[in-house]
XYZ file of C-alpha atoms in Angstrom:
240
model
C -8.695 -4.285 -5.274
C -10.165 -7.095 -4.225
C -10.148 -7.374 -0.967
C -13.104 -7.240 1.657
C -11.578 -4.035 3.070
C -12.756 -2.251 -0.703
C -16.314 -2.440 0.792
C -15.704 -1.898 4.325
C -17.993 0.787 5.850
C -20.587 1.139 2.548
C -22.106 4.715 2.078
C -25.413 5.088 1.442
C -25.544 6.923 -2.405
C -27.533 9.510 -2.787
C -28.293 11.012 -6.268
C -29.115 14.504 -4.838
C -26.116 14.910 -1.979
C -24.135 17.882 -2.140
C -23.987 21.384 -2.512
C -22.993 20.728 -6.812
C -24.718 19.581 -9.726
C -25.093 16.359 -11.991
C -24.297 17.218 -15.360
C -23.132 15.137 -18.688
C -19.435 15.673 -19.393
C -17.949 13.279 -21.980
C -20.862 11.384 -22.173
C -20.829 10.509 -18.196
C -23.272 11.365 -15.712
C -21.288 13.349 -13.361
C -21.174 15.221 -9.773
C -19.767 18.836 -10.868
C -19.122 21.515 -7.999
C -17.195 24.510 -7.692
C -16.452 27.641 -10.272
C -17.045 26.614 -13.588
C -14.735 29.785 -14.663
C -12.013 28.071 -12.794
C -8.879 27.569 -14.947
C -8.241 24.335 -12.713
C -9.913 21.488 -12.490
C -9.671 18.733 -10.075
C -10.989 14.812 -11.343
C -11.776 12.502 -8.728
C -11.994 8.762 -9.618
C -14.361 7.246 -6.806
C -14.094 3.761 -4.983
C -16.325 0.969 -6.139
C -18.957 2.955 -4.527
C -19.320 5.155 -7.593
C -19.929 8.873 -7.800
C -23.122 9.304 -5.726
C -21.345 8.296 -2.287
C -21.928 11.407 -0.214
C -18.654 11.665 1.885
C -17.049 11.428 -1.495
C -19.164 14.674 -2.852
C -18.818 16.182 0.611
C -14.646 16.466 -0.020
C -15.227 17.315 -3.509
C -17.579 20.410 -2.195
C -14.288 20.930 0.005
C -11.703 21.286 -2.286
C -14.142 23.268 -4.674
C -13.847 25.886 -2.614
C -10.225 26.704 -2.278
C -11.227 27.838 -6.248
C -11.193 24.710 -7.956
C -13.536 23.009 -10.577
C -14.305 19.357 -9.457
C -15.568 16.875 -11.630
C -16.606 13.184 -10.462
C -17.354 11.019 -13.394
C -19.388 7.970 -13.204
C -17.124 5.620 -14.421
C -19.119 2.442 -13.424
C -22.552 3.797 -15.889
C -24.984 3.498 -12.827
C -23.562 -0.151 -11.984
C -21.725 0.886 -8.508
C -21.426 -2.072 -6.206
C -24.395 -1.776 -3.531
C -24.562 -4.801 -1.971
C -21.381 -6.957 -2.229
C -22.826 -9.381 0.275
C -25.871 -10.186 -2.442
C -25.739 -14.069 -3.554
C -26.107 -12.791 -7.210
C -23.157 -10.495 -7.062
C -20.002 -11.281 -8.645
C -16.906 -8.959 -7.768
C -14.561 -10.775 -10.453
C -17.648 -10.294 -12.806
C -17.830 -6.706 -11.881
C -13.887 -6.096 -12.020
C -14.347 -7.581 -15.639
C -17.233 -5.375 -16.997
C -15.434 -2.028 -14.928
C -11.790 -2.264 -15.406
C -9.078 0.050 -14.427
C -7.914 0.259 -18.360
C -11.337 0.582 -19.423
C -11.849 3.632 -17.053
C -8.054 4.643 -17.990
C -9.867 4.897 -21.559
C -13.135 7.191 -20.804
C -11.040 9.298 -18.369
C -9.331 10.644 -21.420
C -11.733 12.372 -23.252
C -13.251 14.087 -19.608
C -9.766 15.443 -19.384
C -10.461 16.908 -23.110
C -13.739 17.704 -22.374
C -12.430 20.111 -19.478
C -9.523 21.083 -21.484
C -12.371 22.294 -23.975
C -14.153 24.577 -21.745
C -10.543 26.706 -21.352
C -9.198 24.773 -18.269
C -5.204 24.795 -18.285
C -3.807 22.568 -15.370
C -5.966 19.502 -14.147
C -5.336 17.288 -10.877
C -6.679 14.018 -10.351
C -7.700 12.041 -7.258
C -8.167 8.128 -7.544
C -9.627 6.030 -4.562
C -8.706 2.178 -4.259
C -10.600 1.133 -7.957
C -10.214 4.798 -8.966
C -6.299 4.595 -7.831
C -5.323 2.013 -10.269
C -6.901 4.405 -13.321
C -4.946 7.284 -12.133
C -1.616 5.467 -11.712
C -2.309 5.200 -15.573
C -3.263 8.421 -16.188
C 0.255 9.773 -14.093
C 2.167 7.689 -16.357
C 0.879 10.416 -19.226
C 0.881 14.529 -19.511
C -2.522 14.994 -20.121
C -3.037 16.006 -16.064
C -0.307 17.978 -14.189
C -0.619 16.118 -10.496
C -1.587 13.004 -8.932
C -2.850 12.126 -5.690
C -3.778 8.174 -5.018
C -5.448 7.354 -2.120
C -5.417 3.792 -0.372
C -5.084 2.732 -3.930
C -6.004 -1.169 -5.788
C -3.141 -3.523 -6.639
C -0.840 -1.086 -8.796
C 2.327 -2.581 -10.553
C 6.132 -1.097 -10.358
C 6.185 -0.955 -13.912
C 3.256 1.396 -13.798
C 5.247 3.348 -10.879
C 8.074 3.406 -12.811
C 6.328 5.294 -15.549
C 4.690 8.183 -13.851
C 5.807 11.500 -15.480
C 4.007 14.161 -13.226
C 4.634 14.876 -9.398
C 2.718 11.888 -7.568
C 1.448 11.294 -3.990
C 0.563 8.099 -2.548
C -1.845 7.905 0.736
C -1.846 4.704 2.133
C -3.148 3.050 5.506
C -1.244 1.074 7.517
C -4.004 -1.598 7.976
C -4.464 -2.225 4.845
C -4.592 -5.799 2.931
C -4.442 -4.669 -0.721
C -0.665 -2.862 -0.295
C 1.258 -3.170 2.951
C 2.979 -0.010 4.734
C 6.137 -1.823 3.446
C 5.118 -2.720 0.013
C 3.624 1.412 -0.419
C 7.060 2.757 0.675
C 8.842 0.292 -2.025
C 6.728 2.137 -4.694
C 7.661 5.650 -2.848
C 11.727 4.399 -3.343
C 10.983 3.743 -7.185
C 9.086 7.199 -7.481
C 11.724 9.301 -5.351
C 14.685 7.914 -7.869
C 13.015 10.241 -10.515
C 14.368 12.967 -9.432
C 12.393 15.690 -12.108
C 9.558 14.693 -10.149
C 8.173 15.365 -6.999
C 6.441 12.502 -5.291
C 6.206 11.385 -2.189
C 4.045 8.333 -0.370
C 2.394 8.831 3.433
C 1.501 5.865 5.886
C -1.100 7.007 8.275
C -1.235 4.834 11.563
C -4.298 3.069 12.602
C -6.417 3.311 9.891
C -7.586 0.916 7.094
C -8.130 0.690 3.703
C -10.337 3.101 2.341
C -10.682 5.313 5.284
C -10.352 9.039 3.310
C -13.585 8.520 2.350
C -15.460 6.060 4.264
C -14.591 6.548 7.852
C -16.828 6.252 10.548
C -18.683 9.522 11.968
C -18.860 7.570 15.308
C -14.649 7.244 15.280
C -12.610 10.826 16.093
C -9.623 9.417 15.608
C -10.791 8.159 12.112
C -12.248 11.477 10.933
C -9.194 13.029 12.194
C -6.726 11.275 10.191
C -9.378 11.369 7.137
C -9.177 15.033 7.673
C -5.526 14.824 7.576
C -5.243 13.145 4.157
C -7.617 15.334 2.752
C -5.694 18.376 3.504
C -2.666 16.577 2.069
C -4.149 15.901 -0.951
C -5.829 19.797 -0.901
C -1.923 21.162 -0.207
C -1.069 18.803 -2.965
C -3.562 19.883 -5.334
C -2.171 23.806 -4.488
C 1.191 23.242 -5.100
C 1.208 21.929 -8.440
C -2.404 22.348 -10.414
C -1.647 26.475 -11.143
C-alpha cells in the first residue's frame, strides 16, 4: 500500500452484515462473531475498507465456526476509505492519519483485552493495510500465528524479525509485492528454522482478491476460497 490495486473492486460496508455482533473491545468499535467461551481467538486486520466490508465479515462468520472467537477491530475510527476516486480525498493524507505503527499500537491492548476474558492462543489475519500491522505484531509473542494476505509494502528487516510461525498469501498480479519479491521474503523466513512459515503465489489473481473478488468470476471465488482455507488450516495448526 499504495497502489490503485488497494481499492480495486470496493465493497459496499454495511454496519449490520453478518451473522455477529458490534461490540466495544479496547475502546474500538468492532465486528465480534463466534463462541465467546472460545479459548482462541482469531484478529483480523481489514483492508482500507475497514471492518464493515461484508465479504470480510462473511469469512470471519467462516472461520468462527470451526470454534473460534473472531474479532475485527476498527482500526481506521469510522474513517475507512469510501470513495478513493473523490477530488477531496487524499490517500497520502489518509496513510498519515491511519498508519501501520499506529494500528501496530491499538492492536496491542485488543490482544490484552482478549487475553482478559481467559483466551490463551490468539491468531491474527492482516489484509494489504492490515498486513503491514501484523508483520509487526509477528515480530512479537503476544499472538501465536500469523497469516498475511496480499499484504502493503513490508520491509526484510521486519521479515527478519518475526518470532511466531508466519504465512504469506500473495497474488501473482499484484503491483505492491511481485511473485518474485514475496518468495525473497519466504527465503528470509524459511532460514529460521524454529519457525514454521511458508509464502503461497496463487496464479491469476490480483491484489486483494481474498476478500474482494468478484461474485461474477468462478475462477476468482475459487482461488479466494482456496486462500481462505489456507489461512483456516493455518489458523488449526498452530492457535490450540
Amino acid at each position: 500500500m499504495s497502489s490503485s490495486q488497494c481499492f480495486e473492486n470496493p465493497p459496499s460496508l454495511s454496519s449490520t452484515c453478518g451473522a455477529g455482533r458490534v461490540e466495544e473491545l479496547a475502546g474500538l468499535k468492532t465486528y465480534v462473531t463466534g463462541r465467546s467461551d472460545s479459548k482462541r481467538a482469531l484478529l483480523f486486520i481489514a483492508d482500507a475498507f475497514g471492518y464493515e466490508a461484508p465479504k470480510l465479515r462473511k469469512l470471519a462468520d467462516k472461520v468462527a465456526s470451526a470454534g473460534f472467537l473472531v474479532v475485527v477491530p476498527d482500526f481506521y475510527y469510522g474513517d475507512p476509505v469510501i470513495d478513493v476516486s473523490h477530488p477531496n480525498f487524499d490517500v497520502e493524507a489518509w496513510l498519515k492519519l491511519h498508519s501501520p505503527d499506529k494500528g501496530y499500537e491499538d492492536a496491542k491492548p485488543v490482544i490484552a483485552a482478549l487475553k482478559s476474558k481467559g483466551v490463551s492462543a490468539i491468531g491474527a489475519a492482516g489484509f494489504c493495510w492490515g498486513g503491514m500491522v501484523l508483520v509487526k505484531l509477528a515480530g512479537t509473542e503476544d499472538i501465536q500465528a500469523a497469516v498475511i494476505l496480499h499484504p502493503g509494502r513490508m520491509t526484510e528487516d521486519e521479515i527478519k524479525a518475526v518470532k511466531i510461525p508466519t504465512a504469506i498469501l500473495g497474488a501473482e498480479n499484484d503491483h505492491i509485492f511481485s511473485a518474485a519479491e514475496l518468495k525473497k521474503l519466504g527465503e528470509i523466513m524459511s532460514a529460521k528454522t524454529e519457525i514454521e512459515s511458508y509464502v503461497k503465489i496463487f496464479p491469476g489473481v490480483r491484489h486483494g482478491w481474498s476478500v474482494r473478488y468478484n461474485d461474477d468470476d468462478e475462477s476468482a471465488i475459487k482461488s479466494a476460497e482456496e486462500a481462505q482455507g489456507d489461512m483456516l488450516n493455518w489458523f488449526s495448526k498452530h492457535v490450540k
